[in-house]
CSV table of C-alpha atoms in Angstrom, one decimal:
chain,number,residue,atom,x,y,z
A,1,UNK,CA,-23.0,18.6,-2.2
A,2,UNK,CA,-22.8,22.2,-3.3
A,3,UNK,CA,-20.9,22.5,-6.6
A,4,UNK,CA,-19.1,25.7,-5.2
A,5,UNK,CA,-17.6,23.6,-2.4
A,6,UNK,CA,-16.5,20.9,-4.8
A,7,UNK,CA,-14.8,23.4,-7.0
A,8,UNK,CA,-13.0,25.1,-4.1
A,9,UNK,CA,-11.8,21.7,-2.9
A,10,UNK,CA,-10.6,20.6,-6.3
A,11,UNK,CA,-8.7,23.9,-6.7
A,12,UNK,CA,-7.1,23.8,-3.3
A,13,UNK,CA,-3.3,23.2,-3.6
A,14,UNK,CA,-3.4,21.0,-0.5
A,15,UNK,CA,-6.0,18.8,-2.3
A,16,UNK,CA,-3.8,18.5,-5.3
A,17,UNK,CA,-0.8,17.6,-3.2
A,18,UNK,CA,-2.9,15.1,-1.2
A,19,UNK,CA,-4.1,13.4,-4.4
A,20,UNK,CA,-0.6,13.3,-5.9
A,21,UNK,CA,1.2,11.9,-2.9
A,22,UNK,CA,-1.5,9.5,-1.8
A,23,UNK,CA,-1.8,8.1,-5.3
A,24,UNK,CA,2.0,7.7,-5.8
A,25,UNK,CA,2.4,6.0,-2.4
A,26,UNK,CA,-0.6,3.8,-2.9
A,27,UNK,CA,0.7,2.5,-6.3
A,28,UNK,CA,4.2,1.9,-4.8
A,29,UNK,CA,2.7,-0.3,-2.1
A,30,UNK,CA,0.4,-2.0,-4.6
A,31,UNK,CA,3.4,-2.9,-6.8
A,32,UNK,CA,5.4,-4.1,-3.8
A,33,UNK,CA,2.5,-6.3,-2.8
A,34,UNK,CA,2.0,-7.6,-6.3
A,35,UNK,CA,5.7,-8.5,-6.6
A,36,UNK,CA,5.7,-10.4,-3.3
A,37,UNK,CA,2.3,-12.2,-3.9
A,38,UNK,CA,2.9,-13.1,-7.5
A,39,UNK,CA,6.5,-14.0,-6.8
A,40,UNK,CA,5.3,-16.5,-4.2
A,41,UNK,CA,2.6,-17.8,-6.5
A,42,UNK,CA,5.1,-18.3,-9.4
A,43,UNK,CA,7.4,-20.1,-7.0
A,44,UNK,CA,4.6,-22.4,-6.1
A,45,UNK,CA,3.6,-23.0,-9.7
A,46,UNK,CA,7.0,-23.3,-11.3
A,47,UNK,CA,9.5,-24.4,-8.6
A,48,UNK,CA,7.6,-27.0,-6.5
A,49,UNK,CA,10.8,-28.8,-5.7
A,50,UNK,CA,12.3,-25.7,-3.9
A,51,UNK,CA,9.0,-25.0,-2.1
A,52,UNK,CA,8.9,-28.6,-0.9
A,53,UNK,CA,12.6,-28.8,0.2
A,54,UNK,CA,13.0,-29.1,3.9
A,55,UNK,CA,15.0,-26.5,5.7
A,56,UNK,CA,18.0,-28.2,7.2
A,57,UNK,CA,17.0,-31.5,9.0
A,58,UNK,CA,13.6,-30.3,10.0
A,59,UNK,CA,10.2,-31.1,8.5
A,60,UNK,CA,9.5,-27.5,7.7
A,61,UNK,CA,9.8,-26.7,4.0
A,62,UNK,CA,10.7,-23.4,2.4
A,63,UNK,CA,7.0,-22.9,1.4
A,64,UNK,CA,5.9,-22.4,5.0
A,65,UNK,CA,8.2,-19.4,6.0
A,66,UNK,CA,7.8,-17.9,2.5
A,67,UNK,CA,4.0,-18.1,2.9
A,68,UNK,CA,4.2,-16.5,6.4
A,69,UNK,CA,6.4,-13.8,4.9
A,70,UNK,CA,3.7,-13.0,2.4
A,71,UNK,CA,1.1,-12.6,5.2
A,72,UNK,CA,3.5,-10.6,7.4
A,73,UNK,CA,4.5,-8.4,4.5
A,74,UNK,CA,0.8,-7.6,3.9
A,75,UNK,CA,0.3,-6.6,7.5
A,76,UNK,CA,3.5,-4.5,7.4
A,77,UNK,CA,2.6,-2.5,4.4
A,78,UNK,CA,-0.9,-2.0,5.7
A,79,UNK,CA,0.5,-0.6,8.9
A,80,UNK,CA,2.9,1.6,6.9
A,81,UNK,CA,0.0,3.0,4.9
A,82,UNK,CA,-2.2,3.6,8.0
A,83,UNK,CA,0.7,5.3,9.8
A,84,UNK,CA,1.3,7.7,6.9
A,85,UNK,CA,-2.4,8.3,6.4
A,86,UNK,CA,-2.8,9.2,10.1
A,87,UNK,CA,0.2,11.6,10.0
A,88,UNK,CA,0.4,13.2,6.6
A,89,UNK,CA,-2.9,12.7,4.9
A,90,UNK,CA,-5.1,13.6,7.8
A,91,UNK,CA,-3.2,16.9,8.3
A,92,UNK,CA,-3.7,17.8,4.6
A,93,UNK,CA,-7.4,16.8,4.8
A,94,UNK,CA,-7.8,19.0,7.9
A,95,UNK,CA,-6.1,21.9,6.1
A,96,UNK,CA,-8.4,21.5,3.2
A,97,UNK,CA,-11.5,21.5,5.4
A,98,UNK,CA,-10.3,24.6,7.3
A,99,UNK,CA,-9.6,26.5,4.1
A,100,UNK,CA,-12.7,25.5,2.2
A,101,UNK,CA,-15.0,25.9,5.3
A,102,UNK,CA,-17.0,22.8,4.6
């Protein structure tokens, strides 16, 4: 890639904004996922009695819905990221491309 184009992209204010907001949002979602995943893992490791406790009079234990929650939470935050990327990040990327002319 031509170094002049790289320099123009790096100096573009839209690129700086894109880097900043994408990084901040990515780390926010990463920490949310880590809290949910490691929270579940710590419950399994240190509170087996709770995870094995049946819900009401059923045979389903608390571990099953909590495990499903971890899976659904992962799908949810992935969808949130994709939606934001398609709306906000793609607009900024198009603006950068149009201004730089690459």
